[in-house]
Amino acid sequence: MTENQTQSCPIDGTIVAMDPQYNHQKYESNIYKLWEESGAFTPKVIEGKKPFTIIMPPPNANDPLHIGHARFVAIEDVLIRYHRMKGEPTLWLPGSDHAGIETQYVFEKKLRETGQSRFDFDRDTLYKKIWEYVQENTGVMESQLKKLGASCDWTRFKFTLDPEIINIIYKTFRKLHEDGLLYRGNRLVNYCTHCGTAYSNLEVVYTERKDPLYYMEYGPFTLATTRPETKFGDTAVAVNPKDKRYKKYVGQVITVKGLIGDFKVKVIEDSAVDPDFGTGVVKITPAHDFNDFEMGQRHNLEIKQVIDLDGKLNALTGKYAGLYVNQARKVVAEDLEKEGLMVKVDNEYIHSVGTCYRCKNTIEPMLLEQWFLKVKPMVDKSIDAMKKGKVTFAAKKFEKIAKNWYQNLKDWNISRQIVWGMRIPAWKCDKCGEWTITDGITPNKCNKCGNENLVQDTDTFDTWFSSGQWPFATLQTTNPGDFEYFYPTSVMETAYDILPFWVIRMIMFGVYVTDDVPFRDVLIHGLVRDKEGQKISKSKGNVIDPIEMAEKYGADALRMGLVWGALTENDVCLSEENINAQRKFCNKLWNAARFVSQFSDESKLNKSFDKHITDIVEKTTRYLEEFKLNQAAELLYSEFWHWFCDECIENSKKGEIGTKQLKDGLIQFLKLLHPFMPFVTEQIWNEMGEKELLITSPWPKN
Ligand SMILES: [Zn+2]
Ligand SMILES: [Zn+2]
């Protein structure tokens, strides 16, 4: 074949002039436009026909896509395109996430660069500023999804802060309140004094750390603690009931010499005390330690808060007031030494410390009034739905993990002290102190006493409280009838790391609000790693930018690289070499098509050829049904390259396979490969003179 060949098409006489090489840059954006304008992305409700639906995990509105997003695009788009070709009304609903804490955190970092902080602004101004900041980046993520070939329905696009979405979330909040599942709890929360907000248990990252363990004299005892600075908040000492050493003290009130004067505490016994820790005696600070708080509840202990939300010791600590916790610890330890109260210090003590998942500072257990959600009834219903098989996990290991998370879920603190999010629709009466909850409308009087002076809670909902409702909140606010038709959705495909934050919450809210699961199948994908199997991170310098890769090698090559080599549930290793190898495969397809399109005879010579094609169709279909995307991709790649090109094309030159037959075979390959490599297959299809689009052509039958 010569370069720039021009000849008439054997089928309809049109001029065929395929470029000698496939140049993705020339075609991709045009093809995307063709698809979008054809209406292929926007399904029609066809009663009696089963739809296929995926709600896209909404990427952060203000962030460009990273390689992990590209993996979900590759996976979900394969499923979507496959089901669309099967003739099912197929909906892939895209959206973007306001990502409360993440976004406010990034914004505050920017503020700091200009010497400002969030405390320089009132609530509304700050919200407006963050809104504007997010608007600056609007459209970036959407255009990147298009670049990757995501065939989602842009007419149904949703943002998590769309007013109609907020409405749904508020309604749920009100329903929870009416059902008695909400309470205002003065409870210890995981508080980051740096971020200025409380976090849920799931957001605390535990790390091993070496800290001094101080042994101090404490009345008649010696006891060990890593936190001498909380001594001012102690309201008991405790021993294990089985510990014979201290039996005689139990129930007594002892006098303890302190740095700001002597104080009295009661000696209690509680089986939560580990007799092997330190001396077996522990001081109890209910306001600043989770275990102590629980012990305090059991024994009715006084709760004495000595650290404030800014992370500093407060007035109850006398001369130590105003010191940050870390400073205070050192000073208090020194003073204990001076006073002769320090017995010894173990500098080799290793323990597990809760840290903030955003800023990595130590989490301070803090007493704060927050909204708590009683999760038990929702959890029970969710586990029940899983047991009944209403929702199944493609990889069983994740089902186990999900159940485990459910079993360990505590009441959920849904209040966040940030402005970027949905403000909680609860108003406190300044007379009787009761809360009036609405579904968003400002109440004009207190529900309890009728007083008209009400103040709205300044907190916002935890992001996961709203995104947990995403599947039904989106479908209930798109076109009328969408929810009834497309819900429950077919597949929830998302990353492993948000299984506990998101997936299990979506099931909880689904069964609670809609009385049905939000999706039938859960497909969890693993990480994208570099070619050495290392986690991808900025600090390692091994970041693979999906958009750069798509521009260099084509979106198809990137997509193939992302489903290649590992089951969806596992981590996948990606390198530029892999992607380049897939680009070569695009060219292989292109060149085969150039060759095949030259011929026009009608003969069908080879029965085993057709049989083999049928076999490939059957296997590919089965793999896709079983979510084994890599197996389908690898099969198609090797069959096309080694069987179709190396054998069949060569045999056709010897007259063993009819060229019409060869062409029919190619058409089948284009269809089977389309979900994986949508652009190149669509372009070849077009070059071969097909009038309709490949994206909506029927999936081959086996
Ligand atoms: Zn933090
Ligand atoms: Zn009132």
XYZ file of C-alpha atoms and ligand atoms in Angstrom:
704
model
C 0.000 0.000 0.000
C 1.213 3.453 -0.775
C 0.926 6.517 1.360
C -2.117 8.689 0.817
C -3.911 6.080 -1.153
C -7.071 7.210 -2.819
C -9.539 4.800 -4.263
C -13.227 4.289 -4.496
C -14.974 2.415 -1.749
C -15.857 -1.114 -2.890
C -19.274 -0.882 -1.234
C -20.798 2.405 -2.166
C -18.247 3.974 -4.453
C -17.376 6.818 -2.108
C -13.779 7.890 -1.973
C -11.768 6.150 0.669
C -8.757 8.048 1.755
C -7.633 6.807 5.107
C -4.589 8.538 6.469
C -1.510 6.328 6.534
C -1.492 6.564 10.323
C -4.173 7.125 12.876
C -3.816 10.662 14.172
C -5.986 10.971 17.282
C -5.598 14.725 17.476
C -7.275 15.118 14.138
C -10.403 13.153 15.058
C -11.150 12.934 18.764
C -12.905 16.211 19.480
C -14.979 16.029 16.292
C -16.093 12.521 17.076
C -17.078 13.523 20.585
C -19.174 16.336 19.179
C -20.852 13.936 16.738
C -21.772 11.592 19.546
C -23.080 14.338 21.764
C -25.118 15.966 19.008
C -26.562 12.623 17.945
C -28.304 12.360 21.316
C -26.620 9.041 22.022
C -25.703 10.109 25.558
C -29.251 11.035 26.478
C -31.449 7.987 26.981
C -35.180 7.959 26.495
C -37.453 6.371 29.011
C -38.879 3.316 27.275
C -41.483 1.649 29.448
C -41.109 -2.098 29.636
C -37.450 -1.941 28.695
C -34.906 -2.386 31.434
C -32.546 0.576 31.699
C -28.880 0.546 32.591
C -27.752 3.331 34.902
C -24.552 4.476 36.497
C -24.357 7.570 38.654
C -20.863 8.952 38.205
C -18.901 9.553 41.409
C -18.793 13.349 41.152
C -15.219 14.673 40.947
C -14.374 17.818 42.907
C -15.680 20.852 41.104
C -12.483 22.829 41.481
C -9.907 20.176 40.703
C -8.513 18.903 37.444
C -8.857 15.167 36.975
C -6.083 12.898 38.152
C -5.183 9.456 36.914
C -7.543 7.794 39.425
C -10.459 9.640 37.834
C -9.282 8.507 34.424
C -9.483 4.933 35.636
C -13.101 5.287 36.655
C -13.894 6.975 33.352
C -12.303 4.095 31.444
C -14.144 1.458 33.466
C -17.556 3.091 33.629
C -17.540 4.145 30.007
C -16.811 0.582 28.917
C -19.880 -0.625 30.799
C -22.012 2.262 29.597
C -21.091 1.858 25.941
C -21.538 -1.906 26.080
C -25.022 -1.639 27.540
C -25.977 1.143 25.166
C -24.996 -1.060 22.223
C -27.077 -3.847 23.722
C -30.025 -1.541 23.161
C -30.769 -0.752 26.794
C -31.812 2.825 27.649
C -28.471 3.727 29.168
C -27.862 6.625 31.506
C -24.529 7.768 32.859
C -25.276 10.734 35.039
C -22.355 13.123 35.567
C -21.880 15.649 38.326
C -19.427 17.612 40.374
C -18.846 17.773 44.077
C -18.402 20.886 46.203
C -16.139 18.743 48.419
C -16.674 20.800 51.583
C -13.591 20.456 53.688
C -11.202 19.703 50.828
C -12.193 22.813 48.941
C -12.284 25.118 51.934
C -8.906 23.788 52.964
C -7.365 24.570 49.570
C -9.025 27.975 49.570
C -7.719 28.806 53.044
C -4.237 27.839 51.938
C -4.563 30.356 49.126
C -5.791 32.965 51.603
C -2.773 32.390 53.795
C -0.495 33.096 50.854
C -1.976 36.580 50.806
C -1.616 36.958 54.558
C -5.321 36.465 55.247
C -7.283 33.842 57.096
C -10.870 32.690 57.107
C -11.364 34.487 60.398
C -10.991 37.792 58.533
C -14.379 37.266 56.897
C -17.908 36.738 58.079
C -19.673 33.570 57.126
C -21.522 34.859 54.072
C -18.526 36.661 52.603
C -16.336 33.637 53.020
C -18.947 31.427 51.347
C -19.190 33.859 48.448
C -15.435 33.987 48.066
C -15.149 30.202 47.936
C -18.051 30.053 45.489
C -16.204 32.471 43.197
C -13.011 30.493 43.575
C -14.800 27.306 42.518
C -16.380 29.139 39.575
C -12.913 30.066 38.303
C -12.251 26.407 37.668
C -15.669 25.498 36.474
C -15.773 23.586 33.240
C -12.211 22.281 33.508
C -13.228 18.933 34.893
C -16.128 18.647 32.418
C -13.955 19.310 29.389
C -11.455 16.773 30.658
C -14.153 14.123 30.973
C -15.049 14.832 27.365
C -11.442 14.552 26.337
C -11.338 11.059 27.825
C -14.418 10.104 25.830
C -16.877 9.842 28.720
C -20.241 9.235 27.084
C -22.269 10.696 29.930
C -25.507 12.610 29.686
C -24.587 16.274 30.048
C -28.222 17.314 29.954
C -28.624 15.711 33.373
C -25.450 17.132 34.942
C -25.759 17.977 38.665
C -23.659 19.937 41.132
C -23.897 18.942 44.781
C -24.844 22.497 45.763
C -27.613 22.876 43.193
C -30.609 24.299 45.084
C -32.835 21.370 44.143
C -30.237 18.929 45.489
C -29.947 20.889 48.743
C -33.723 20.657 49.012
C -33.642 16.882 48.956
C -30.906 16.770 51.580
C -32.876 19.123 53.825
C -35.985 16.980 53.481
C -33.993 13.951 54.603
C -32.643 15.887 57.587
C -36.160 16.811 58.592
C -37.375 13.244 58.159
C -34.517 11.989 60.326
C -35.505 14.526 62.952
C -39.153 13.520 62.820
C -38.233 9.856 63.055
C -36.195 10.534 66.169
C -32.917 9.575 64.571
C -31.189 12.893 65.236
C -29.955 14.240 68.478
C -27.979 17.178 69.657
C -25.151 15.735 71.628
C -22.636 17.386 73.830
C -20.161 14.807 72.916
C -16.511 14.306 72.448
C -15.669 14.744 68.832
C -12.502 14.359 66.836
C -11.520 17.958 66.574
C -8.708 19.413 64.538
C -7.778 22.711 66.141
C -5.828 23.555 63.015
C -8.681 22.993 60.545
C -11.152 24.338 63.084
C -13.642 21.537 62.609
C -14.762 18.232 63.949
C -14.276 15.095 61.912
C -16.057 11.767 61.895
C -14.253 8.710 63.221
C -13.584 7.582 59.691
C -11.594 10.681 58.899
C -9.092 10.191 61.662
C -5.840 8.628 60.572
C -4.080 6.652 63.274
C -0.317 6.699 63.205
C 2.300 5.126 65.439
C 4.336 7.692 67.295
C 7.043 7.741 69.903
C 6.205 10.087 72.773
C 7.413 10.468 76.338
C 5.367 8.533 78.861
C 5.388 10.472 82.117
C 5.159 8.686 85.453
C 3.922 11.126 88.033
C 3.072 11.119 91.673
C -0.658 11.299 92.058
C -1.903 11.236 95.632
C -0.994 7.828 97.018
C -0.289 6.494 93.515
C 2.204 6.736 90.756
C 0.505 6.807 87.369
C 1.604 7.007 83.762
C 0.281 9.406 81.141
C 1.335 10.861 77.798
C -0.714 13.950 78.549
C 0.259 15.618 81.824
C -1.198 18.904 80.583
C -4.735 17.549 80.870
C -4.258 16.947 84.595
C -6.307 20.084 85.269
C -9.302 18.371 83.752
C -9.026 15.127 85.743
C -12.159 14.166 87.608
C -11.251 10.627 88.755
C -8.561 7.997 88.910
C -9.379 4.474 87.852
C -8.085 0.956 88.344
C -9.140 -2.405 86.970
C -11.576 -4.211 89.311
C -9.392 -7.338 89.105
C -6.265 -5.463 90.166
C -5.610 -6.511 93.768
C -2.885 -3.917 94.290
C -5.279 -1.011 94.594
C -8.400 -2.703 95.988
C -8.256 -0.783 99.278
C -8.440 2.607 97.562
C -11.515 1.969 95.461
C -14.371 4.259 96.438
C -12.129 6.648 98.375
C -11.648 10.288 97.622
C -7.956 11.099 97.473
C -6.161 14.401 97.607
C -3.724 15.068 94.803
C -1.003 17.651 94.847
C -1.340 19.735 91.686
C 0.550 22.546 90.010
C -2.203 25.042 90.646
C -3.152 23.735 94.047
C -4.355 20.486 95.562
C -7.494 18.831 94.292
C -9.650 15.879 95.224
C -10.704 12.975 92.980
C -12.504 9.719 93.542
C -10.911 6.337 92.897
C -13.173 4.245 90.683
C -12.857 0.775 89.209
C -13.648 0.021 85.596
C -12.784 -2.986 83.480
C -11.720 -0.699 80.632
C -8.549 0.081 82.588
C -5.622 -1.955 81.359
C -3.765 -3.188 84.468
C -0.631 -3.649 82.359
C -0.440 -0.055 81.190
C 1.998 1.968 83.294
C 1.270 1.210 86.939
C -2.297 0.092 86.360
C -3.684 3.381 87.694
C -4.943 5.946 85.203
C -6.186 9.462 85.559
C -9.568 10.127 83.999
C -10.104 13.266 81.919
C -13.601 12.888 80.465
C -13.449 16.109 78.459
C -10.290 15.218 76.543
C -10.115 11.496 75.949
C -12.591 9.150 74.311
C -12.134 6.239 76.705
C -12.259 8.573 79.669
C -15.402 10.166 78.319
C -17.129 6.802 78.163
C -15.905 5.920 81.601
C -17.208 9.278 82.760
C -20.635 8.438 81.380
C -20.621 5.082 83.150
C -19.603 6.552 86.498
C -21.378 9.871 86.235
C -18.170 11.856 86.451
C -17.873 15.591 86.141
C -16.708 16.758 82.713
C -14.171 19.523 83.015
C -12.979 21.066 79.788
C -9.527 22.634 80.034
C -8.581 22.937 76.356
C -10.495 25.266 74.082
C -11.297 24.944 70.391
C -8.266 27.012 69.451
C -6.073 24.286 70.910
C -5.000 26.374 73.925
C -5.392 25.681 77.620
C -8.179 27.751 79.158
C -8.708 29.767 82.350
C -9.272 26.630 84.448
C -5.546 25.915 84.121
C -4.416 29.043 85.953
C -0.996 30.244 84.910
C -0.918 27.764 82.000
C -3.893 29.373 80.289
C -3.151 30.510 76.746
C -0.482 27.891 76.072
C -0.963 25.566 73.119
C -1.296 21.910 74.071
C 2.183 20.961 72.919
C 3.845 23.878 74.726
C 1.777 23.231 77.815
C 2.847 19.592 77.903
C 6.524 20.564 78.065
C 6.020 23.302 80.636
C 3.810 21.152 82.835
C 6.316 18.288 82.668
C 9.122 20.647 83.700
C 7.074 22.041 86.572
C 6.127 18.568 87.766
C 9.832 17.820 87.808
C 10.540 20.991 89.816
C 7.810 20.166 92.299
C 9.209 16.687 92.744
C 6.044 15.138 91.361
C 7.680 13.490 88.355
C 8.795 9.967 89.135
C 10.323 8.997 85.775
C 9.955 9.499 82.044
C 9.928 6.675 79.513
C 11.154 8.220 76.281
C 10.691 5.068 74.222
C 6.933 4.780 74.509
C 5.207 4.019 71.212
C 1.498 4.518 70.865
C -1.147 5.129 68.253
C -2.199 8.749 67.778
C -5.219 10.058 65.884
C -4.252 12.633 63.282
C -6.208 14.833 60.920
C -6.506 13.277 57.468
C -6.292 16.730 55.880
C -3.517 18.555 57.721
C -1.925 15.688 59.705
C -2.069 17.564 63.019
C -2.949 15.618 66.122
C -6.674 15.272 66.641
C -7.850 16.710 69.934
C -10.851 14.973 71.464
C -13.091 17.917 72.251
C -16.436 18.456 73.860
C -18.757 20.096 71.401
C -22.454 20.299 70.785
C -23.105 18.669 67.432
C -25.801 16.922 65.462
C -25.551 13.185 65.731
C -27.295 10.630 63.612
C -28.370 7.353 65.192
C -27.098 4.978 62.568
C -28.231 1.662 64.018
C -31.668 1.381 62.326
C -30.207 2.376 58.959
C -27.264 0.035 59.381
C -29.525 -2.895 60.225
C -31.621 -2.274 57.131
C -28.491 -2.009 54.975
C -27.011 -5.258 56.214
C -30.368 -6.880 55.671
C -30.471 -5.649 52.062
C -27.005 -7.083 51.507
C -27.996 -10.406 53.037
C -31.018 -10.597 50.772
C -28.797 -9.996 47.769
C -30.501 -6.733 46.808
C -27.080 -5.218 46.490
C -24.067 -7.314 45.623
C -20.381 -6.589 45.405
C -18.596 -7.794 42.283
C -15.625 -8.666 44.482
C -16.742 -10.539 47.576
C -13.847 -9.246 49.662
C -15.390 -5.776 49.599
C -18.725 -7.080 50.766
C -16.999 -8.419 53.843
C -15.204 -5.125 54.391
C -18.461 -3.213 54.033
C -20.203 -5.409 56.606
C -17.300 -4.936 58.932
C -17.555 -1.157 58.620
C -21.265 -1.342 59.321
C -20.758 -3.369 62.442
C -18.299 -0.845 63.816
C -20.187 2.285 62.867
C -20.892 4.580 65.793
C -23.453 7.355 65.855
C -22.432 9.731 63.132
C -21.510 13.307 63.879
C -22.780 15.171 60.827
C -21.902 18.751 61.874
C -18.895 20.489 60.382
C -17.609 23.897 61.441
C -16.969 25.122 57.925
C -18.952 27.408 55.677
C -18.387 25.680 52.345
C -21.304 23.318 52.242
C -24.974 23.053 53.042
C -25.823 25.043 56.127
C -27.777 22.952 58.574
C -31.474 23.961 58.542
C -31.835 24.102 62.321
C -32.666 27.187 64.350
C -32.108 27.563 68.061
C -34.546 29.472 70.216
C -32.831 32.081 72.345
C -35.534 31.705 74.995
C -36.131 28.000 75.558
C -33.046 26.652 73.818
C -35.037 24.213 71.640
C -34.164 23.594 68.029
C -36.641 24.112 65.239
C -35.888 22.092 62.138
C -37.375 22.775 58.730
C -36.661 21.569 55.237
C -34.832 24.794 54.496
C -37.364 27.536 55.055
C -36.498 29.985 57.833
C -39.043 29.433 60.576
C -40.675 32.539 62.037
C -41.111 31.134 65.495
C -39.869 28.490 67.872
C -41.735 25.201 67.498
C -41.822 24.772 71.243
C -42.449 28.145 72.878
C -43.419 30.359 69.959
C -40.616 32.829 70.598
C -39.617 34.667 67.429
C -35.924 35.083 68.120
C -34.181 32.167 66.528
C -30.585 31.732 65.462
C -29.573 29.320 62.724
C -26.859 26.771 63.360
C -23.681 28.048 61.708
C -22.438 24.542 60.953
C -22.732 22.752 57.643
C -23.378 19.106 56.902
C -20.553 16.663 56.603
C -20.030 16.264 52.849
C -20.766 12.559 53.076
C -24.141 13.298 54.602
C -25.192 14.881 51.333
C -23.195 12.770 48.900
C -24.575 9.677 50.604
C -27.907 10.713 49.082
C -26.489 11.392 45.629
C -28.072 8.511 43.658
C -31.650 9.468 44.492
C -31.061 13.200 44.953
C -29.820 13.430 41.361
C -32.507 11.291 39.781
C -35.298 12.969 41.738
C -34.261 16.339 40.359
C -33.510 15.630 36.693
C -36.393 14.915 34.330
C -39.802 13.961 35.677
C -40.070 10.185 35.684
C -36.315 9.641 35.846
C -36.332 8.452 39.429
C -39.170 6.009 38.829
C -37.444 4.601 35.754
C -33.716 4.659 36.448
C -33.728 3.957 40.196
C -32.365 1.734 41.715
C -29.377 2.242 39.486
C -27.478 -0.672 38.025
C -23.861 -0.270 39.079
C -21.959 1.879 41.545
C -18.378 1.960 40.430
C -15.953 3.779 42.685
C -12.580 3.822 44.339
C -11.624 1.520 47.169
C -10.695 4.288 49.586
C -14.174 5.783 49.737
C -15.973 2.504 50.352
C -16.496 3.320 54.063
C -17.218 7.021 53.553
C -19.487 6.842 50.593
C -20.672 3.424 49.444
C -21.978 2.230 52.787
C -23.643 5.596 53.442
C -25.383 5.546 50.058
C -26.857 2.158 50.896
C -27.950 3.463 54.321
C -29.694 6.516 52.915
C -31.113 4.575 49.987
C -32.872 2.051 52.185
C -33.946 4.745 54.631
C -35.284 7.386 52.247
C -36.394 5.386 49.205
C -36.980 2.040 50.870
C -34.771 0.467 48.239
C -31.076 0.042 47.596
C -29.528 2.813 45.470
C -27.725 0.359 43.175
C -27.704 -3.364 42.430
C -24.004 -4.014 41.887
C -20.999 -2.459 43.516
C -17.820 -2.468 41.506
C -14.833 -1.210 43.455
C -11.639 -0.311 41.665
C -8.128 -0.338 43.030
C -5.394 2.250 42.752
C -3.393 3.259 39.740
C 0.277 2.665 40.500
C 3.384 3.450 38.538
C 5.269 0.829 36.560
C 7.271 -0.205 39.632
C 4.065 -0.716 41.543
C 4.606 2.402 43.661
C 1.707 4.493 44.832
C 1.390 7.597 42.712
C 2.034 10.817 44.592
C 3.323 14.301 44.004
C 6.065 13.842 46.561
C 7.383 10.773 44.733
C 7.357 12.698 41.468
C 5.685 9.821 39.632
C 2.427 11.563 38.799
C 0.878 10.546 35.482
C -1.313 13.328 34.142
C -4.202 11.704 32.276
C -4.844 14.702 30.058
C -1.231 14.984 29.008
C -1.225 11.260 28.213
C -4.472 11.512 26.255
C -3.070 14.379 24.251
C 0.167 12.587 23.529
C -1.070 9.064 22.799
C -4.797 9.432 22.360
C -7.624 8.861 24.808
C -8.127 5.319 23.497
C -4.562 4.311 24.286
C -4.815 5.743 27.795
C -8.131 4.011 28.412
C -6.813 0.653 27.266
C -3.773 1.140 29.495
C -6.048 1.753 32.464
C -8.129 -1.401 32.151
C -5.170 -3.532 31.154
C -3.365 -6.099 33.246
C -5.524 -6.267 36.358
C -9.075 -6.980 37.395
C -10.977 -3.802 38.197
C -10.926 -4.577 41.914
C -7.132 -4.714 41.978
C -4.467 -2.056 41.665
C -3.227 -1.455 38.163
C 0.319 -0.524 37.134
C 0.518 2.124 34.465
C 3.454 3.499 32.541
C 3.956 5.628 29.506
C 5.323 2.533 27.735
C 2.012 0.707 28.331
C 0.084 3.612 26.913
C 2.371 3.869 23.937
C 1.944 0.144 23.289
C -1.806 0.716 23.148
C -1.305 3.553 20.698
C 0.482 1.052 18.462
C -2.567 -1.125 18.755
C -4.716 1.767 17.532
C -2.456 1.955 14.515
C -2.665 -1.773 13.983
C -6.442 -1.451 13.835
C -6.164 1.476 11.496
C -3.776 -0.257 9.129
C -5.808 -3.445 9.067
C -8.850 -1.368 8.167
C -6.953 0.372 5.388
C -6.005 -2.992 3.985
C -9.386 -4.633 4.330
C -11.269 -1.716 2.861
C -9.504 -2.177 -0.475
C -11.403 -5.258 -1.464
C -14.824 -5.972 -2.751
C -15.421 -9.641 -3.424
C -18.446 -11.286 -1.869
C -17.025 -14.687 -1.187
C -17.227 -16.505 2.095
C -14.673 -19.218 2.064
C -13.835 -20.117 5.580
C -16.286 -21.597 8.048
C -13.852 -21.723 10.938
C -13.245 -17.989 10.564
C -16.880 -17.197 11.317
C -16.914 -19.709 14.113
C -13.870 -18.094 15.689
C -15.439 -14.641 15.505
C -18.573 -15.967 17.207
C -16.378 -17.413 19.873
C -14.689 -14.065 20.509
C -18.068 -12.334 20.689
C -19.288 -14.866 23.215
C -16.209 -14.560 25.429
C -16.078 -10.764 25.316
C -19.761 -10.530 26.214
C -19.346 -12.919 29.096
C -16.331 -11.060 30.467
C -18.197 -7.770 30.329
C -21.198 -9.261 32.100
C -18.842 -10.477 34.818
C -17.054 -7.101 35.058
C -13.807 -8.732 33.897
C -12.844 -5.789 31.776
C -9.163 -6.531 31.528
C -9.830 -10.049 30.311
C -12.091 -8.723 27.566
C -9.543 -6.088 26.542
C -6.643 -8.509 26.540
C -8.589 -11.099 24.580
C -9.571 -8.604 21.904
C -6.069 -7.234 21.665
C -4.402 -10.583 21.193
C -7.105 -12.015 18.907
C -7.026 -8.975 16.731
C -3.296 -8.665 16.540
C -2.196 -12.284 16.410
C -5.159 -14.030 14.874
C -6.926 -11.498 12.695
C -3.872 -9.601 11.409
C -1.065 -12.141 11.588
C -3.088 -15.123 10.375
C -6.277 -14.137 8.662
C -5.079 -11.173 6.660
C -2.101 -13.213 5.513
C -4.344 -16.163 4.617
C -6.665 -13.924 2.701
C -3.747 -12.944 0.523
C -3.448 -16.622 -0.320
C -7.152 -16.731 -1.103
C -8.102 -18.849 1.905
C -10.433 -16.295 3.419
C -12.863 -14.212 1.427
C -12.273 -10.502 1.669
C -15.927 -9.809 2.371
C -15.605 -12.251 5.204
C -12.546 -10.444 6.413
C -14.384 -7.179 6.319
C -17.323 -8.573 8.291
C -14.841 -9.832 10.844
C -13.287 -6.403 11.146
C -16.707 -4.865 11.693
C -17.301 -7.250 14.589
C -13.961 -6.324 16.114
C -14.772 -2.627 15.810
C -17.966 -3.181 17.730
C -16.357 -5.288 20.408
C -13.508 -2.839 20.826
C -15.668 0.249 20.752
C -16.355 0.426 24.526
C -12.626 0.296 25.182
C -11.333 2.428 22.308
C -14.300 4.507 21.263
C -12.589 7.131 19.109
C -10.454 5.069 16.754
C -13.171 2.485 16.247
C -15.771 5.166 15.474
C -13.432 6.822 12.987
C -12.620 3.585 11.178
C -16.305 2.688 11.112
C -16.927 6.035 9.499
C -14.062 5.594 7.037
C -15.518 2.276 6.001
C -18.565 4.062 4.793
C -21.017 3.180 7.558
C -23.799 5.707 7.707
C -24.964 5.311 11.314
C -22.707 5.881 14.297
C -20.877 2.978 15.856
C -21.733 4.176 19.382
C -25.391 3.251 18.858
C -24.899 0.267 16.579
C -26.097 -3.058 17.957
C -23.745 -5.250 19.964
C -22.793 -8.399 18.019
C -24.831 -11.515 18.727
C -23.130 -14.789 19.382
Zn -6.642 19.416 60.296
Zn -38.415 28.368 72.234
